[in-house]
């Protein structure tokens, strides 16, 4: 399993028979294309495996930075096709939510996931107390507060929580929430999640984009060709 979205490049192998995990994680904002495949090879070597020993591949599907997301998904699909093994995907929202309820002080109720866009806004999702995804979108800080209040969320979780606190530090209502900053996911835990999945289960690996592509046009004056 690997993740290229949480401000890092992380790879892990999980052996469900021996209950052993092997991993490597390098913090980075860019450069995933150069690091991901060598890291995969290194972790497989550390586990004492060959590529043919792999039974499935797991990858995070977004939202996140366009380039690192495409690198992760294309690498996962390439491994799946070349080794003829299934590939599973989890959204960054699902990954963060499941990691939170298994490792932190989860208070039963609606949970808001806030993920970093590295802009003025946030990737936001809401989960019900019964693990059901309610909504996901891109919101600015005030819009996120309104969404959280309208849905009576109790937990606010993610790698953008501290920035969110600073953005809305004049909102006294934040003191009533269970706020948890999680910067990184344990990649060994993620590999185990994929390893424990039912092999017949189909998990979508389509990229999750919440923002349209940014398109800009050159400011240079374009040369016009003569018509014939």
PDB file of C-alpha atoms in Angstrom:
ATOM      1  CA  UNK A   1       0.000   0.000   0.000  1.00  0.00           C
ATOM      2  CA  UNK A   2       1.152   3.534  -0.558  1.00  0.00           C
ATOM      3  CA  UNK A   3       0.026   7.119  -0.004  1.00  0.00           C
ATOM      4  CA  UNK A   4       1.343  10.168  -1.851  1.00  0.00           C
ATOM      5  CA  UNK A   5      -1.092  12.753  -0.472  1.00  0.00           C
ATOM      6  CA  UNK A   6      -0.426  13.422   3.228  1.00  0.00           C
ATOM      7  CA  UNK A   7       2.621  15.705   2.814  1.00  0.00           C
ATOM      8  CA  UNK A   8       4.763  12.607   2.338  1.00  0.00           C
ATOM      9  CA  UNK A   9       5.522   9.570   0.246  1.00  0.00           C
ATOM     10  CA  UNK A  10       4.737   6.456   2.286  1.00  0.00           C
ATOM     11  CA  UNK A  11       4.956   2.770   1.367  1.00  0.00           C
ATOM     12  CA  UNK A  12       4.254  -0.384   3.369  1.00  0.00           C
ATOM     13  CA  UNK A  13       3.991  -4.134   2.842  1.00  0.00           C
ATOM     14  CA  UNK A  14       1.780  -6.251   5.099  1.00  0.00           C
ATOM     15  CA  UNK A  15       2.009 -10.034   5.394  1.00  0.00           C
ATOM     16  CA  UNK A  16      -1.382 -11.199   6.680  1.00  0.00           C
ATOM     17  CA  UNK A  17      -0.069 -14.728   7.353  1.00  0.00           C
ATOM     18  CA  UNK A  18       2.921 -13.746   9.492  1.00  0.00           C
ATOM     19  CA  UNK A  19       1.241 -10.539  10.766  1.00  0.00           C
ATOM     20  CA  UNK A  20       4.346  -8.539   9.844  1.00  0.00           C
ATOM     21  CA  UNK A  21       4.688  -5.074   8.326  1.00  0.00           C
ATOM     22  CA  UNK A  22       7.548  -3.273   6.616  1.00  0.00           C
ATOM     23  CA  UNK A  23       7.489   0.389   5.671  1.00  0.00           C
ATOM     24  CA  UNK A  24       9.244   3.586   4.660  1.00  0.00           C
ATOM     25  CA  UNK A  25       8.011   7.170   4.847  1.00  0.00           C
ATOM     26  CA  UNK A  26       9.680  10.339   3.538  1.00  0.00           C
ATOM     27  CA  UNK A  27       8.146  13.742   4.175  1.00  0.00           C
ATOM     28  CA  UNK A  28       7.868  15.741   0.956  1.00  0.00           C
ATOM     29  CA  UNK A  29       5.622  18.206  -0.846  1.00  0.00           C
ATOM     30  CA  UNK A  30       6.899  17.251  -4.305  1.00  0.00           C
ATOM     31  CA  UNK A  31       9.225  14.729  -5.908  1.00  0.00           C
ATOM     32  CA  UNK A  32       6.945  11.704  -5.559  1.00  0.00           C
ATOM     33  CA  UNK A  33       7.633  10.578  -9.143  1.00  0.00           C
ATOM     34  CA  UNK A  34      11.332  10.116  -8.356  1.00  0.00           C
ATOM     35  CA  UNK A  35      10.851   8.447  -4.981  1.00  0.00           C
ATOM     36  CA  UNK A  36       7.766   6.222  -5.122  1.00  0.00           C
ATOM     37  CA  UNK A  37       8.960   3.263  -7.222  1.00  0.00           C
ATOM     38  CA  UNK A  38      12.425   3.026  -5.554  1.00  0.00           C
ATOM     39  CA  UNK A  39      10.660   3.117  -2.176  1.00  0.00           C
ATOM     40  CA  UNK A  40       8.300   0.315  -3.247  1.00  0.00           C
ATOM     41  CA  UNK A  41      11.280  -1.775  -4.370  1.00  0.00           C
ATOM     42  CA  UNK A  42      13.116  -1.042  -1.122  1.00  0.00           C
ATOM     43  CA  UNK A  43      10.191  -2.059   1.103  1.00  0.00           C
ATOM     44  CA  UNK A  44       9.587  -5.259  -0.887  1.00  0.00           C
ATOM     45  CA  UNK A  45      13.296  -6.082  -0.497  1.00  0.00           C
ATOM     46  CA  UNK A  46      13.120  -5.346   3.238  1.00  0.00           C
ATOM     47  CA  UNK A  47      10.216  -7.792   3.512  1.00  0.00           C
ATOM     48  CA  UNK A  48      12.228 -10.447   1.678  1.00  0.00           C
ATOM     49  CA  UNK A  49       9.676 -10.634  -1.120  1.00  0.00           C
ATOM     50  CA  UNK A  50       9.635 -10.552  -4.895  1.00  0.00           C
ATOM     51  CA  UNK A  51       7.054  -8.622  -6.915  1.00  0.00           C
ATOM     52  CA  UNK A  52       5.348 -11.925  -7.715  1.00  0.00           C
ATOM     53  CA  UNK A  53       4.631 -12.406  -3.994  1.00  0.00           C
ATOM     54  CA  UNK A  54       2.190  -9.488  -3.995  1.00  0.00           C
ATOM     55  CA  UNK A  55      -1.508 -10.403  -3.819  1.00  0.00           C
ATOM     56  CA  UNK A  56      -3.007  -6.917  -3.998  1.00  0.00           C
ATOM     57  CA  UNK A  57      -2.174  -3.233  -4.138  1.00  0.00           C
ATOM     58  CA  UNK A  58      -3.824  -0.476  -2.106  1.00  0.00           C
ATOM     59  CA  UNK A  59      -3.633   3.273  -2.753  1.00  0.00           C
ATOM     60  CA  UNK A  60      -5.243   6.522  -1.621  1.00  0.00           C
ATOM     61  CA  UNK A  61      -7.437   8.177  -4.256  1.00  0.00           C
ATOM     62  CA  UNK A  62      -7.724  11.797  -3.129  1.00  0.00           C
ATOM     63  CA  UNK A  63      -8.585  14.537  -2.732  1.00  0.00           C
ATOM     64  CA  UNK A  64      -5.092  15.966  -2.837  1.00  0.00           C
ATOM     65  CA  UNK A  65      -2.477  17.617  -5.012  1.00  0.00           C
ATOM     66  CA  UNK A  66      -3.121  16.760  -8.670  1.00  0.00           C
ATOM     67  CA  UNK A  67       0.407  15.620  -9.545  1.00  0.00           C
ATOM     68  CA  UNK A  68       1.083  13.421  -6.508  1.00  0.00           C
ATOM     69  CA  UNK A  69      -2.413  11.928  -6.771  1.00  0.00           C
ATOM     70  CA  UNK A  70      -1.890  10.926 -10.415  1.00  0.00           C
ATOM     71  CA  UNK A  71       1.527   9.452  -9.614  1.00  0.00           C
ATOM     72  CA  UNK A  72       0.069   7.254  -6.883  1.00  0.00           C
ATOM     73  CA  UNK A  73      -2.878   6.051  -8.958  1.00  0.00           C
ATOM     74  CA  UNK A  74      -0.890   5.386 -12.133  1.00  0.00           C
ATOM     75  CA  UNK A  75       1.721   3.405 -10.187  1.00  0.00           C
ATOM     76  CA  UNK A  76      -1.001   1.342  -8.489  1.00  0.00           C
ATOM     77  CA  UNK A  77      -2.687   0.579 -11.820  1.00  0.00           C
ATOM     78  CA  UNK A  78       0.634  -0.333 -13.433  1.00  0.00           C
ATOM     79  CA  UNK A  79       1.400  -2.830 -10.660  1.00  0.00           C
ATOM     80  CA  UNK A  80      -2.109  -4.250 -10.848  1.00  0.00           C
ATOM     81  CA  UNK A  81      -1.940  -4.773 -14.614  1.00  0.00           C
ATOM     82  CA  UNK A  82       1.613  -6.106 -14.775  1.00  0.00           C
ATOM     83  CA  UNK A  83       1.158  -8.545 -11.859  1.00  0.00           C
ATOM     84  CA  UNK A  84      -2.501  -9.366 -12.606  1.00  0.00           C
ATOM     85  CA  UNK A  85      -3.605  -8.615  -9.036  1.00  0.00           C
ATOM     86  CA  UNK A  86      -6.494  -6.525  -7.673  1.00  0.00           C
ATOM     87  CA  UNK A  87      -6.012  -2.872  -6.744  1.00  0.00           C
ATOM     88  CA  UNK A  88      -8.058  -1.245  -3.974  1.00  0.00           C
ATOM     89  CA  UNK A  89      -8.537   2.431  -3.253  1.00  0.00           C
ATOM     90  CA  UNK A  90      -9.536   4.527  -0.246  1.00  0.00           C
ATOM     91  CA  UNK A  91     -10.261   8.240  -0.278  1.00  0.00           C
ATOM     92  CA  UNK A  92      -8.158  10.442   1.958  1.00  0.00           C
ATOM     93  CA  UNK A  93     -11.384  11.218   3.850  1.00  0.00           C
ATOM     94  CA  UNK A  94     -12.166   7.542   4.531  1.00  0.00           C
ATOM     95  CA  UNK A  95      -8.559   6.855   5.490  1.00  0.00           C
ATOM     96  CA  UNK A  96      -8.444   9.759   7.956  1.00  0.00           C
ATOM     97  CA  UNK A  97     -11.849   8.924   9.444  1.00  0.00           C
ATOM     98  CA  UNK A  98     -11.067   5.229   9.991  1.00  0.00           C
ATOM     99  CA  UNK A  99      -7.641   6.034  11.430  1.00  0.00           C
ATOM    100  CA  UNK A 100      -9.190   8.532  13.827  1.00  0.00           C
ATOM    101  CA  UNK A 101     -11.915   6.261  15.210  1.00  0.00           C
ATOM    102  CA  UNK A 102      -9.429   3.427  15.720  1.00  0.00           C
ATOM    103  CA  UNK A 103      -6.572   5.382  17.317  1.00  0.00           C
ATOM    104  CA  UNK A 104      -7.922   8.542  18.952  1.00  0.00           C
ATOM    105  CA  UNK A 105     -10.552   9.777  21.381  1.00  0.00           C
ATOM    106  CA  UNK A 106     -13.599   9.300  19.196  1.00  0.00           C
ATOM    107  CA  UNK A 107     -16.775  10.795  20.650  1.00  0.00           C
ATOM    108  CA  UNK A 108     -19.893   9.220  19.217  1.00  0.00           C
ATOM    109  CA  UNK A 109     -21.559  11.648  16.833  1.00  0.00           C
ATOM    110  CA  UNK A 110     -21.009  13.423  13.535  1.00  0.00           C
ATOM    111  CA  UNK A 111     -17.338  13.847  12.544  1.00  0.00           C
ATOM    112  CA  UNK A 112     -15.918  16.561  10.266  1.00  0.00           C
ATOM    113  CA  UNK A 113     -12.710  15.806   8.363  1.00  0.00           C
ATOM    114  CA  UNK A 114     -10.627  18.861   7.395  1.00  0.00           C
ATOM    115  CA  UNK A 115      -7.789  18.220   4.947  1.00  0.00           C
ATOM    116  CA  UNK A 116      -5.180  20.670   3.703  1.00  0.00           C
ATOM    117  CA  UNK A 117      -5.561  22.194   0.237  1.00  0.00           C
ATOM    118  CA  UNK A 118      -2.526  24.473   0.759  1.00  0.00           C
ATOM    119  CA  UNK A 119      -4.782  27.373  -0.200  1.00  0.00           C
ATOM    120  CA  UNK A 120      -7.226  29.511   1.754  1.00  0.00           C
ATOM    121  CA  UNK A 121      -9.872  26.788   1.787  1.00  0.00           C
ATOM    122  CA  UNK A 122     -10.217  23.205   3.045  1.00  0.00           C
ATOM    123  CA  UNK A 123     -11.252  19.815   1.783  1.00  0.00           C
ATOM    124  CA  UNK A 124     -14.197  19.013   4.074  1.00  0.00           C
ATOM    125  CA  UNK A 125     -16.251  15.878   4.614  1.00  0.00           C
ATOM    126  CA  UNK A 126     -18.816  14.833   7.223  1.00  0.00           C
ATOM    127  CA  UNK A 127     -19.475  11.343   8.588  1.00  0.00           C
ATOM    128  CA  UNK A 128     -22.479  10.261  10.605  1.00  0.00           C
ATOM    129  CA  UNK A 129     -22.182   8.396  13.898  1.00  0.00           C
ATOM    130  CA  UNK A 130     -22.891   5.236  11.871  1.00  0.00           C
ATOM    131  CA  UNK A 131     -19.829   5.650   9.627  1.00  0.00           C
ATOM    132  CA  UNK A 132     -21.851   6.962   6.690  1.00  0.00           C
ATOM    133  CA  UNK A 133     -20.392   9.670   4.464  1.00  0.00           C
ATOM    134  CA  UNK A 134     -22.806  12.610   4.530  1.00  0.00           C
ATOM    135  CA  UNK A 135     -21.108  15.162   2.294  1.00  0.00           C
ATOM    136  CA  UNK A 136     -17.756  16.321   0.918  1.00  0.00           C
ATOM    137  CA  UNK A 137     -16.765  19.629  -0.621  1.00  0.00           C
ATOM    138  CA  UNK A 138     -14.280  22.508  -0.643  1.00  0.00           C
ATOM    139  CA  UNK A 139     -15.086  25.197   1.911  1.00  0.00           C
ATOM    140  CA  UNK A 140     -13.548  28.388   3.229  1.00  0.00           C
ATOM    141  CA  UNK A 141     -13.255  28.675   6.988  1.00  0.00           C
ATOM    142  CA  UNK A 142     -16.571  30.409   7.673  1.00  0.00           C
ATOM    143  CA  UNK A 143     -18.400  28.067   5.298  1.00  0.00           C
ATOM    144  CA  UNK A 144     -16.808  25.087   7.062  1.00  0.00           C
ATOM    145  CA  UNK A 145     -17.979  26.368  10.458  1.00  0.00           C
ATOM    146  CA  UNK A 146     -21.513  26.791   9.144  1.00  0.00           C
ATOM    147  CA  UNK A 147     -21.483  23.249   7.706  1.00  0.00           C
ATOM    148  CA  UNK A 148     -20.177  21.830  10.989  1.00  0.00           C
ATOM    149  CA  UNK A 149     -22.763  23.697  13.051  1.00  0.00           C
ATOM    150  CA  UNK A 150     -25.664  22.852  10.739  1.00  0.00           C
ATOM    151  CA  UNK A 151     -24.860  19.135  11.059  1.00  0.00           C
ATOM    152  CA  UNK A 152     -24.132  19.241  14.815  1.00  0.00           C
ATOM    153  CA  UNK A 153     -20.664  17.738  14.355  1.00  0.00           C
ATOM    154  CA  UNK A 154     -18.831  16.758  17.534  1.00  0.00           C
ATOM    155  CA  UNK A 155     -15.381  15.750  16.246  1.00  0.00           C
ATOM    156  CA  UNK A 156     -13.186  17.891  13.974  1.00  0.00           C
ATOM    157  CA  UNK A 157     -10.249  15.921  12.615  1.00  0.00           C
ATOM    158  CA  UNK A 158      -7.518  16.162   9.974  1.00  0.00           C
ATOM    159  CA  UNK A 159      -4.184  17.636   8.944  1.00  0.00           C
ATOM    160  CA  UNK A 160      -5.676  21.140   8.554  1.00  0.00           C
ATOM    161  CA  UNK A 161      -7.206  21.423  12.035  1.00  0.00           C
ATOM    162  CA  UNK A 162      -4.528  23.706  13.492  1.00  0.00           C
ATOM    163  CA  UNK A 163      -4.776  26.124  10.543  1.00  0.00           C
ATOM    164  CA  UNK A 164      -8.545  26.011  10.899  1.00  0.00           C
ATOM    165  CA  UNK A 165      -8.227  26.962  14.588  1.00  0.00           C
ATOM    166  CA  UNK A 166      -6.074  29.958  13.653  1.00  0.00           C
ATOM    167  CA  UNK A 167      -8.491  31.024  10.924  1.00  0.00           C
ATOM    168  CA  UNK A 168     -11.462  31.036  13.274  1.00  0.00           C
ATOM    169  CA  UNK A 169      -9.783  31.859  16.585  1.00  0.00           C
ATOM    170  CA  UNK A 170     -12.467  34.442  17.338  1.00  0.00           C
ATOM    171  CA  UNK A 171     -15.185  31.779  17.213  1.00  0.00           C
ATOM    172  CA  UNK A 172     -15.763  30.757  20.822  1.00  0.00           C
ATOM    173  CA  UNK A 173     -17.910  27.804  19.776  1.00  0.00           C
ATOM    174  CA  UNK A 174     -14.794  25.864  18.737  1.00  0.00           C
ATOM    175  CA  UNK A 175     -14.124  25.143  22.415  1.00  0.00           C
ATOM    176  CA  UNK A 176     -17.082  22.765  22.409  1.00  0.00           C
ATOM    177  CA  UNK A 177     -15.635  20.467  19.730  1.00  0.00           C
ATOM    178  CA  UNK A 178     -13.347  17.469  20.064  1.00  0.00           C
ATOM    179  CA  UNK A 179     -10.545  18.747  17.802  1.00  0.00           C
ATOM    180  CA  UNK A 180      -7.740  16.412  16.733  1.00  0.00           C
ATOM    181  CA  UNK A 181      -4.839  17.329  14.460  1.00  0.00           C
ATOM    182  CA  UNK A 182      -3.509  14.281  12.540  1.00  0.00           C
ATOM    183  CA  UNK A 183      -0.674  15.154  10.193  1.00  0.00           C
ATOM    184  CA  UNK A 184       0.256  11.679   8.997  1.00  0.00           C
ATOM    185  CA  UNK A 185      -1.342   8.266   8.726  1.00  0.00           C
ATOM    186  CA  UNK A 186       0.544   5.186   9.895  1.00  0.00           C
ATOM    187  CA  UNK A 187       1.221   3.546   6.524  1.00  0.00           C
ATOM    188  CA  UNK A 188       1.621   0.123   8.190  1.00  0.00           C
ATOM    189  CA  UNK A 189      -1.929   0.490   9.499  1.00  0.00           C
ATOM    190  CA  UNK A 190      -3.158   1.391   6.005  1.00  0.00           C
ATOM    191  CA  UNK A 191      -1.487  -1.650   4.443  1.00  0.00           C
ATOM    192  CA  UNK A 192      -3.141  -3.865   7.050  1.00  0.00           C
ATOM    193  CA  UNK A 193      -6.542  -2.339   6.261  1.00  0.00           C
ATOM    194  CA  UNK A 194      -6.147  -3.298   2.618  1.00  0.00           C
ATOM    195  CA  UNK A 195      -4.791  -6.731   3.556  1.00  0.00           C
ATOM    196  CA  UNK A 196      -7.853  -7.443   5.691  1.00  0.00           C
ATOM    197  CA  UNK A 197     -10.334  -6.523   2.951  1.00  0.00           C
ATOM    198  CA  UNK A 198     -12.459  -9.198   1.368  1.00  0.00           C
ATOM    199  CA  UNK A 199     -10.598 -10.004  -1.854  1.00  0.00           C
ATOM    200  CA  UNK A 200     -13.887 -10.034  -3.776  1.00  0.00           C
ATOM    201  CA  UNK A 201     -14.743  -6.517  -2.665  1.00  0.00           C
ATOM    202  CA  UNK A 202     -14.464  -3.879  -5.378  1.00  0.00           C
ATOM    203  CA  UNK A 203     -13.141  -0.530  -4.232  1.00  0.00           C
ATOM    204  CA  UNK A 204     -13.120   2.342  -6.693  1.00  0.00           C
ATOM    205  CA  UNK A 205      -9.719   3.765  -7.602  1.00  0.00           C
ATOM    206  CA  UNK A 206     -11.001   6.646  -9.692  1.00  0.00           C
ATOM    207  CA  UNK A 207      -9.319   9.897  -8.626  1.00  0.00           C
ATOM    208  CA  UNK A 208     -11.435  12.041  -6.320  1.00  0.00           C
ATOM    209  CA  UNK A 209     -11.220  15.633  -7.535  1.00  0.00           C
ATOM    210  CA  UNK A 210     -13.148  18.299  -5.658  1.00  0.00           C
ATOM    211  CA  UNK A 211     -11.600  21.209  -7.535  1.00  0.00           C
ATOM    212  CA  UNK A 212     -11.598  21.858 -11.264  1.00  0.00           C
ATOM    213  CA  UNK A 213      -8.233  22.011 -12.980  1.00  0.00           C
ATOM    214  CA  UNK A 214      -6.523  25.406 -12.921  1.00  0.00           C
ATOM    215  CA  UNK A 215      -6.097  26.642 -16.491  1.00  0.00           C
ATOM    216  CA  UNK A 216      -4.086  29.704 -17.417  1.00  0.00           C
ATOM    217  CA  UNK A 217      -3.294  31.263 -20.769  1.00  0.00           C
ATOM    218  CA  UNK A 218      -0.021  32.744 -21.903  1.00  0.00           C
ATOM    219  CA  UNK A 219       0.225  36.520 -21.620  1.00  0.00           C
ATOM    220  CA  UNK A 220       2.557  36.643 -24.624  1.00  0.00           C
ATOM    221  CA  UNK A 221       1.089  38.093 -27.745  1.00  0.00           C
ATOM    222  CA  UNK A 222       0.481  35.212 -30.102  1.00  0.00           C
ATOM    223  CA  UNK A 223       1.708  35.347 -33.690  1.00  0.00           C
ATOM    224  CA  UNK A 224      -1.094  35.151 -36.254  1.00  0.00           C
ATOM    225  CA  UNK A 225      -0.653  33.024 -39.346  1.00  0.00           C
ATOM    226  CA  UNK A 226      -1.648  34.341 -42.725  1.00  0.00           C
ATOM    227  CA  UNK A 227      -4.648  32.686 -44.330  1.00  0.00           C
ATOM    228  CA  UNK A 228      -4.129  30.984 -47.641  1.00  0.00           C
TER     229      UNK A 228
END
